[in-house]
Short mmCIF file of C-alpha atoms and ligand atoms in Angstrom, two decimals:
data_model
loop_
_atom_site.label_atom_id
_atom_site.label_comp_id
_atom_site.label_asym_id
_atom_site.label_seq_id
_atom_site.Cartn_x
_atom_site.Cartn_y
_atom_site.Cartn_z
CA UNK O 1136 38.89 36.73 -56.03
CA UNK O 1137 37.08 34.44 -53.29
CA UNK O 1138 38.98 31.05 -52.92
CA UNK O 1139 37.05 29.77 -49.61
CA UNK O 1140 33.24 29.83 -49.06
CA UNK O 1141 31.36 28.60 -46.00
CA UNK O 1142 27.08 27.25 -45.84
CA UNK O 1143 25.02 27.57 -43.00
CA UNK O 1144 21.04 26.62 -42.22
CA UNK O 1145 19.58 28.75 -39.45
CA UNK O 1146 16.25 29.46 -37.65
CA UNK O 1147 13.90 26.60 -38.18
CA UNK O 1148 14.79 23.66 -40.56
CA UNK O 1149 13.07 22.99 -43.73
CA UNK O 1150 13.01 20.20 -45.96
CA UNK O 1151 15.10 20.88 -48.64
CA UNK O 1152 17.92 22.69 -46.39
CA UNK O 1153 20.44 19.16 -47.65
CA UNK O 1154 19.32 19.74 -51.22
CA UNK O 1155 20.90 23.09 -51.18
CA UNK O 1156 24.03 22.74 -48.26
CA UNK O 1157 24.81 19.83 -51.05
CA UNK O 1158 24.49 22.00 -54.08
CA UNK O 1159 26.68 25.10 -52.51
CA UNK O 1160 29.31 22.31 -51.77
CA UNK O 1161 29.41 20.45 -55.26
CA UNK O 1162 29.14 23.40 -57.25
CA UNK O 1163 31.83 25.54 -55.13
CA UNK O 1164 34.44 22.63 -55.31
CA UNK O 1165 33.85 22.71 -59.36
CA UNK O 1166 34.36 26.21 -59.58
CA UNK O 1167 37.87 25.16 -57.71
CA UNK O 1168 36.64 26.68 -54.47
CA UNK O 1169 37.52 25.54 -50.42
CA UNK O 1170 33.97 24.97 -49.19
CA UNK O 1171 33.77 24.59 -45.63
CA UNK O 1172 30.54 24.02 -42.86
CA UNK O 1173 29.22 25.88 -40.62
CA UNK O 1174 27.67 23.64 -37.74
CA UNK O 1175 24.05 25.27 -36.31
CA UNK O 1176 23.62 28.42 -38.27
CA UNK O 1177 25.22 31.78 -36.50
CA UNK O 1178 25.43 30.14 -33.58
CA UNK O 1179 27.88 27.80 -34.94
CA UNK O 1180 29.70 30.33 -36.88
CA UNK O 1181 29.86 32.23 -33.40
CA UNK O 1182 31.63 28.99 -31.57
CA UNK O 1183 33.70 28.33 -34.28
CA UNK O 1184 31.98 24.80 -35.09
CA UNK O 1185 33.79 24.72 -38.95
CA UNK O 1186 34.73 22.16 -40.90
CA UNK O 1187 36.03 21.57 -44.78
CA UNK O 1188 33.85 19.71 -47.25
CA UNK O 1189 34.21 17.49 -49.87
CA UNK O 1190 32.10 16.04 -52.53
CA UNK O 1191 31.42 13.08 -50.37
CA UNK O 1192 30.70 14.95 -47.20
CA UNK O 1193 27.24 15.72 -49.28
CA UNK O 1194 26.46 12.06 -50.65
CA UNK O 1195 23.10 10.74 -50.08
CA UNK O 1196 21.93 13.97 -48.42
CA UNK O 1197 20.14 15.09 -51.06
CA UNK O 1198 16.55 12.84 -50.18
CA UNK O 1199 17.02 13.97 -46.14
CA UNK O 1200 14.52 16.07 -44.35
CA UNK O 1201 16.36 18.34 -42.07
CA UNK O 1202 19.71 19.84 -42.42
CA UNK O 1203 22.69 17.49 -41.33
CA UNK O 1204 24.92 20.99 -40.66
CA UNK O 1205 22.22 21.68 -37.82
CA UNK O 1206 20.56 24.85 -37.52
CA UNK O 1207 19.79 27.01 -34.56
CA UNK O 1208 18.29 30.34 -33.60
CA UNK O 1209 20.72 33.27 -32.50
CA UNK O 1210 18.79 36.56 -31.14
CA UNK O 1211 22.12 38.01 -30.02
CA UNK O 1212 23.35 38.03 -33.67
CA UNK O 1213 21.98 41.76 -33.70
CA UNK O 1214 24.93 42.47 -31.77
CA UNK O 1215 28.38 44.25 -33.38
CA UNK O 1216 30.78 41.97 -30.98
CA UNK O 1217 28.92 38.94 -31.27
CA UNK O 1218 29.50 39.13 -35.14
CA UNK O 1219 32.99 40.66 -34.68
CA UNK O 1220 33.75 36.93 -33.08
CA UNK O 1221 32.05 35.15 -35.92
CA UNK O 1222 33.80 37.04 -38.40
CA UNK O 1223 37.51 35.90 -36.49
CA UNK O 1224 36.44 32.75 -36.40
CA UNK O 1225 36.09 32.83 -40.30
CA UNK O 1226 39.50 34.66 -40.72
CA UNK O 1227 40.67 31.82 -38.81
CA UNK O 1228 39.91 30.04 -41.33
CA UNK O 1229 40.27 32.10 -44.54
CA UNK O 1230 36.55 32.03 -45.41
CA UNK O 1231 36.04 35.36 -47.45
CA UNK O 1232 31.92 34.72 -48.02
CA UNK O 1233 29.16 33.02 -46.91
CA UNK O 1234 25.57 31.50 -48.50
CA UNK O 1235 23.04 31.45 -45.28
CA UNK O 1236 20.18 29.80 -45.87
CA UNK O 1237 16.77 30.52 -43.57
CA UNK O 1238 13.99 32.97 -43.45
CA UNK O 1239 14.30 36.43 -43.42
CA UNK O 1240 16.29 36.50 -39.76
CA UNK O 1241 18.93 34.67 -41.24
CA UNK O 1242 18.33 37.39 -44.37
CA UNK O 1243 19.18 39.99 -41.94
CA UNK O 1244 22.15 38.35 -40.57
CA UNK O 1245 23.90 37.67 -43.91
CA UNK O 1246 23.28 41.38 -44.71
CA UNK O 1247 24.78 42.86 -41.21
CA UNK O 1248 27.64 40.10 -42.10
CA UNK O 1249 28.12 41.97 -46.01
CA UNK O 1250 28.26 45.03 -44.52
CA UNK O 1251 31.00 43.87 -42.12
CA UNK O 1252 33.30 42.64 -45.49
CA UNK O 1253 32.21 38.96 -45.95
CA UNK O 1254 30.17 38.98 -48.96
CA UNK O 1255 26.49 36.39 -48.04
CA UNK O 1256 24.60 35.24 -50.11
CA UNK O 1257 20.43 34.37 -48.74
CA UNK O 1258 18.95 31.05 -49.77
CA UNK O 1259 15.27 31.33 -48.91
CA UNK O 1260 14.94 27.82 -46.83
CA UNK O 1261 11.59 28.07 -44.61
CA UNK O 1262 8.31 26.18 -44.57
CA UNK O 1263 5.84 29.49 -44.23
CA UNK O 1264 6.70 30.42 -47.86
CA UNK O 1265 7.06 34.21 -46.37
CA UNK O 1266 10.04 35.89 -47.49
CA UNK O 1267 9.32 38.78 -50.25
CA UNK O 1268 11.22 38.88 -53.34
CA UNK O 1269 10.43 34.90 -53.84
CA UNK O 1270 7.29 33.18 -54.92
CA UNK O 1271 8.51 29.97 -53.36
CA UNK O 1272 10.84 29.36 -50.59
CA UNK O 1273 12.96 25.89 -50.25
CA UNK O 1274 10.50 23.44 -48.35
CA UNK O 1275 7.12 24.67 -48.83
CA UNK O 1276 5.98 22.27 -50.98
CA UNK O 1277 7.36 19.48 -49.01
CA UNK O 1278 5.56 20.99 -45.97
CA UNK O 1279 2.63 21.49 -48.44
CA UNK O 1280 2.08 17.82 -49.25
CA UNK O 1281 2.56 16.95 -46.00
CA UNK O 1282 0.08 18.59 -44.76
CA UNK O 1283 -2.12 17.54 -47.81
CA UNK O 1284 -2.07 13.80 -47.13
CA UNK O 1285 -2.79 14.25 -43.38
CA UNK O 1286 -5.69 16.23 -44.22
CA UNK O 1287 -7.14 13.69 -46.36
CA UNK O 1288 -6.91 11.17 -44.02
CA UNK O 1289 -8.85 13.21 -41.57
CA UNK O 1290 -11.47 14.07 -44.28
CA UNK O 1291 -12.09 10.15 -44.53
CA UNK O 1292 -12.89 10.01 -40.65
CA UNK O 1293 -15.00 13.72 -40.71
CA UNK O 1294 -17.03 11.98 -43.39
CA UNK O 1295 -17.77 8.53 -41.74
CA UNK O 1296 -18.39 10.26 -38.59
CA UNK O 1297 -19.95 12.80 -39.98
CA UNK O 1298 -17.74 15.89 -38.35
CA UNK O 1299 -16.45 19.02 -39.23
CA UNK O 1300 -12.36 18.58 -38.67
CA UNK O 1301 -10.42 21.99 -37.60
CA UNK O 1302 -7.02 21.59 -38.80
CA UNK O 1303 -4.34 23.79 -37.51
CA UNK O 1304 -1.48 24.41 -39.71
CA UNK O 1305 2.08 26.25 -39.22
CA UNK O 1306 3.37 29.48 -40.70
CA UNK O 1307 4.04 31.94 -38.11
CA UNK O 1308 2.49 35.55 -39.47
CA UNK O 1309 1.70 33.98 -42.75
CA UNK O 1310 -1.11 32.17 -44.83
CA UNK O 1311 0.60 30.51 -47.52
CA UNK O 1312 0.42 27.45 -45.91
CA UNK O 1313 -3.25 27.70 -45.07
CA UNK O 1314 -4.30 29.23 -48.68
CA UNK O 1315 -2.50 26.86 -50.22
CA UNK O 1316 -4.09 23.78 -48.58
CA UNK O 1317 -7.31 24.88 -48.42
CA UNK O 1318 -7.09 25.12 -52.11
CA UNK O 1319 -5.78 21.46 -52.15
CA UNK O 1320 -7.58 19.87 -50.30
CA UNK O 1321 -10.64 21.65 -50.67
CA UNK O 1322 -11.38 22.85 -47.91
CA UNK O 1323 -14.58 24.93 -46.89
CA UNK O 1324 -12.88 27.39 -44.68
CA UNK O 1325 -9.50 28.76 -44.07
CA UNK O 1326 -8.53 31.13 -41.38
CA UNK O 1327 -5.20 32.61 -41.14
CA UNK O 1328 -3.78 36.35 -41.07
CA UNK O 1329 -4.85 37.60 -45.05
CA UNK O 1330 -8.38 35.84 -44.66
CA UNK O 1331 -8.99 37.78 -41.14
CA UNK O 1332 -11.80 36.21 -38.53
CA UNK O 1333 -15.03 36.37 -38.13
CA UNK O 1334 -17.36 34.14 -36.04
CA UNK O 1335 -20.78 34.63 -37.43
CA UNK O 1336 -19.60 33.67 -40.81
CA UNK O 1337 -17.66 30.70 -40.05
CA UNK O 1338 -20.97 29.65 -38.45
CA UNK O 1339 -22.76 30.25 -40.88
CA UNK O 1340 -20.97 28.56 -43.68
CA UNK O 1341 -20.51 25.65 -41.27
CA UNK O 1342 -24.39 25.63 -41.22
CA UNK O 1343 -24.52 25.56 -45.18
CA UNK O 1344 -22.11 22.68 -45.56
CA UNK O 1345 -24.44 20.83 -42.97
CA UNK O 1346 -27.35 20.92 -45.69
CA UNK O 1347 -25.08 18.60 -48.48
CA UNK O 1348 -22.07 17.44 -46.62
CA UNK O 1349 -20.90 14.73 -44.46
CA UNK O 1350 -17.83 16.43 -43.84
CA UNK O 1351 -16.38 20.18 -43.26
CA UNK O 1352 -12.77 21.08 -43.26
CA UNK O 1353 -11.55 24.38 -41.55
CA UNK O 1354 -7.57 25.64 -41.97
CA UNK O 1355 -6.66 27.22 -39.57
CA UNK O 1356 -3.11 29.34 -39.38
CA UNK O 1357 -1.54 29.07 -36.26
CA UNK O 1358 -1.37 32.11 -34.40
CA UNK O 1359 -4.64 33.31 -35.51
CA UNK O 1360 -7.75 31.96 -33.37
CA UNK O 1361 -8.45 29.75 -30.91
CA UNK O 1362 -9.66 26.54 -32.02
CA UNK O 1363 -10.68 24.96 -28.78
CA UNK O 1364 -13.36 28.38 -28.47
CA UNK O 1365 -13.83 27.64 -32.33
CA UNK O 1366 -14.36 23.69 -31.86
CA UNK O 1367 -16.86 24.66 -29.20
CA UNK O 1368 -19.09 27.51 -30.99
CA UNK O 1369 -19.61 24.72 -33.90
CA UNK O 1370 -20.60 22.09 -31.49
CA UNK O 1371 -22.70 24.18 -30.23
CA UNK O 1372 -24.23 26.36 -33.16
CA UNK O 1373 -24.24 23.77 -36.06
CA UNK O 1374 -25.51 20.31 -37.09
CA UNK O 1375 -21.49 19.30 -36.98
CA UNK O 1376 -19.56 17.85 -34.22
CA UNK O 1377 -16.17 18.91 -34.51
CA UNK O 1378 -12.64 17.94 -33.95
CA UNK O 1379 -9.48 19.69 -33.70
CA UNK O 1380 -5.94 18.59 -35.16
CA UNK O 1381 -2.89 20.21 -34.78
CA UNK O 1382 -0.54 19.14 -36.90
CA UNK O 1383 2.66 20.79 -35.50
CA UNK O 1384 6.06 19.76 -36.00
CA UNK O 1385 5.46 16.86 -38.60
CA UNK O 1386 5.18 19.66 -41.43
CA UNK O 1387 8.68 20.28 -40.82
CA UNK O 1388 10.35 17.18 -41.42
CA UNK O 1389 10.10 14.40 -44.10
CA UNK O 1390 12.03 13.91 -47.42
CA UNK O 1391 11.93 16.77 -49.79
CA UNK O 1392 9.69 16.64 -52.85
CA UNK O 1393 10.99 16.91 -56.01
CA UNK O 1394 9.75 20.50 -56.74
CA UNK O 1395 12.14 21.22 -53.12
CA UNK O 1396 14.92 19.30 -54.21
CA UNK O 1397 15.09 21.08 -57.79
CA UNK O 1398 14.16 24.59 -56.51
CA UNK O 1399 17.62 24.53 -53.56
CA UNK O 1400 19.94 22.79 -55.88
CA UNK O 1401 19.09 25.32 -58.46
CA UNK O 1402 19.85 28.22 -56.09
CA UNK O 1403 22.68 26.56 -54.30
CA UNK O 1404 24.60 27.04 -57.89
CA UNK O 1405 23.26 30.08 -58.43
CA UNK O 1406 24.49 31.19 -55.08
CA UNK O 1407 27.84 30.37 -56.05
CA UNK O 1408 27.52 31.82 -58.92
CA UNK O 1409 26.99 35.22 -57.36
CA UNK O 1410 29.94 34.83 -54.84
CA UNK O 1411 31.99 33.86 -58.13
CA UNK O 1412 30.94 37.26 -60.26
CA UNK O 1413 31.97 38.87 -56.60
CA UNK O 1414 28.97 40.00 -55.51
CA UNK O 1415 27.55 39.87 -51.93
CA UNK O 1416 24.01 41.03 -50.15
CA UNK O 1417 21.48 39.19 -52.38
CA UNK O 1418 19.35 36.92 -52.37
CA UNK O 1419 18.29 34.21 -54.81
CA UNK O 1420 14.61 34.60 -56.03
CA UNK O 1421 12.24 32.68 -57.90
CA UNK O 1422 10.13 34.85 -59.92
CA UNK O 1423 7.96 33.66 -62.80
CA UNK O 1424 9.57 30.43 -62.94
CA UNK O 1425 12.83 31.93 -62.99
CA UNK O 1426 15.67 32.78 -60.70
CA UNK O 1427 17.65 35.96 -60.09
CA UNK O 1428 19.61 37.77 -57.46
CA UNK O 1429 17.80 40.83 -55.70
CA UNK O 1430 19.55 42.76 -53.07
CA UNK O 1431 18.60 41.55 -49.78
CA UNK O 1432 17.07 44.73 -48.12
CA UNK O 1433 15.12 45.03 -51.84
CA UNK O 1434 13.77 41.73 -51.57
CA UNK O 1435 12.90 42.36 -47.80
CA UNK O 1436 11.26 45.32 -48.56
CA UNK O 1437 9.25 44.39 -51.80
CA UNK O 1438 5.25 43.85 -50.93
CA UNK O 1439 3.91 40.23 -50.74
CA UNK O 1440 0.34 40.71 -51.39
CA UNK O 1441 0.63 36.75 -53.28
CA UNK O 1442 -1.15 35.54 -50.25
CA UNK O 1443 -4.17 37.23 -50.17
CA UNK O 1444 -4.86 36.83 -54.18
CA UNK O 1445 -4.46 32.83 -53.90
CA UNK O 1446 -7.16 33.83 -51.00
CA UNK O 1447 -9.53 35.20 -53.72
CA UNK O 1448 -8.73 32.38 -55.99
CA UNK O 1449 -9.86 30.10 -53.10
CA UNK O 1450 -12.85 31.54 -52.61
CA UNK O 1451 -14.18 31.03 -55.90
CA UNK O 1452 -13.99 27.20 -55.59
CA UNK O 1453 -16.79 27.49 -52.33
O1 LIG F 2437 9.43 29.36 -39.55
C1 LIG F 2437 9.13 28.00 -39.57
C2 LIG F 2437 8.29 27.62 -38.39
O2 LIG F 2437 8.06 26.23 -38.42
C3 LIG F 2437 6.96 28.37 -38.25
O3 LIG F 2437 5.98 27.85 -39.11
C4 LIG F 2437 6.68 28.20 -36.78
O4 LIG F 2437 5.85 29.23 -36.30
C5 LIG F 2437 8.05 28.30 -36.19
O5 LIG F 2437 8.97 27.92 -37.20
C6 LIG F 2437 8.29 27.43 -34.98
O6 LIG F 2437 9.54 27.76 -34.47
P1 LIG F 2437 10.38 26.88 -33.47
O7 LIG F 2437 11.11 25.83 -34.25
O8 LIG F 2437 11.33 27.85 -32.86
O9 LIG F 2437 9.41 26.30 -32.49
#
């Protein structure tokens, strides 16, 4: 039976992260559980930055952006001795499992860890929305709306000035982001990974929205094109004079929606929950409204093919 459990938050933060640290906490100490920190993800856990939590460690976390137990990225997790020091450092301590929350690096981390003997637990915490096995990950919709209300600002300039705004949004290899926006805000074009690129046709549509519009809005997925070349073509090609945005780093911070607070303190319990009934190597999942533990490499594995059918749905509304 498990008597001490540790949290961490790595790779990059997401709003949200608080919601769920504070959840693990408060639900572990009901269950009569030692619930102790882990300072900046693996990295943390690798220098031994841990520290016992109470309920009021976690007080008025729950409505901050960020993660107050710090998060970092770790490439040389992947190897055997670094993780042989982290798991010292938790015998140190008598932690016997873990819930890691992050995208799917962290995934990967807590399953290496499981395999070692300390039973971890994967909270999906991540702004892309890209991790399989889950329809929503903790901070997408914050990220979401954030990225909704700066893109109706800059439709209210595109219109006066009449200008087609280029709007580049994160999410590393995925579109969720970029779907998902250019469903919200109505967008007229949205370029990103699923939708794949092509020139001529975001000329042409450009062209179309000319004839009626005052205003065009293009998504654009980082990682995918270049929207200076992009910018230029349309000045150049189309009745439009366009404008890029990038909106960067802002769609990572802010106070968690309501939808992010309720989706990590859900799993946060049900992470403990799963430590509790002694079971390690999952994942908690939101599927259909619902959540359930999948093993990790399952969830890892499973196909994500969500992206590219909220694509279809998306261009319908054109
Ligand atoms: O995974 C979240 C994310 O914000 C991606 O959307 C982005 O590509 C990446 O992290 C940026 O990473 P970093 O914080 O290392 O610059």
């Amino acid at each position: 039976m498990i008597k001490k459990i540790g949290v961490l938050t790595s790779g990059g933060d997401a709003p949200g992260m608080n919601a769920a640290v504070r959840a693990v906490v408060r639900a572990g100490i009901t269950h009569g559980l030692e619930v102790y920190a882990i300072y900046d993800g693996y990295r943390g856990l690798y220098e031994g930055k841990i520290e016992r939590m109470y309920r009021k460690s976690v007080s008025e976390k729950l409505n901050r952006g960020g993660t107050f137990i710090g998060t970092a990225r770790l490439p040389e997790f992947k190897y055997e001795e670094v993780r042989e020091v982290c798991i010292e450092n938790l015998h140190e301590y008598g932690i016997d499992a873990l819930v890691c929350i992050g995208g799917d690096g962290t995934y990967h981390g807590a399953l290496e860890l499981t395999k070692m003997g300390i039973y971890c637990i994967g909270l999906p915490g991540t702004i892309d929305n890209d991790i399989s096995g889950t329809e929503y990950t903790i901070g997408f919709d914050t990220a979401l709306s954030t990225i909704v209300d700066a893109v109706d600002k800059l439709r209210d300039t595109s219109s006066s000035h009449r200008r087609c705004s280029i709007v580049e949004v994160m999410g590393r290899n995925c579109g969720a982001l970029a779907i998902h926006a250019g469903i919200a805000v109505g967008a007229e074009i949205v370029i990103c990974a699923e939708t794949g690129y092509n020139e001529e046709e975001v000329i042409k549509t450009v062209c179309e929205a000319a004839k009626s519009k005052r205003h065009c809005i293009i998504i654009v997925s980082e990682h995918t094109i270049d929207i200076k070349a992009l910018e230029q073509a349309i000045n150049e090609r189309t009745p439009f004079n366009a404008r890029t945005t990038v909106l960067g780093y802002i769609q990572r911070g802010g106070s968690p929606t309501p939808r992010d607070r309720i989706l990590a303190s859900t799993m946060g319990v049900k992470a403990v929950e799963e430590l509790l009934a002694g079971n390690g190597g999952t994942c908690i999942c939101e599927v259909e409204g619902k959540l359930k533990a999948v093993p990790i490499e399952e969830a890892l594995n499973q196909k994500r093919d969500q992206v590219s059918e909220k694509y279809r749905e998306f261009k319908e509304l054109w």
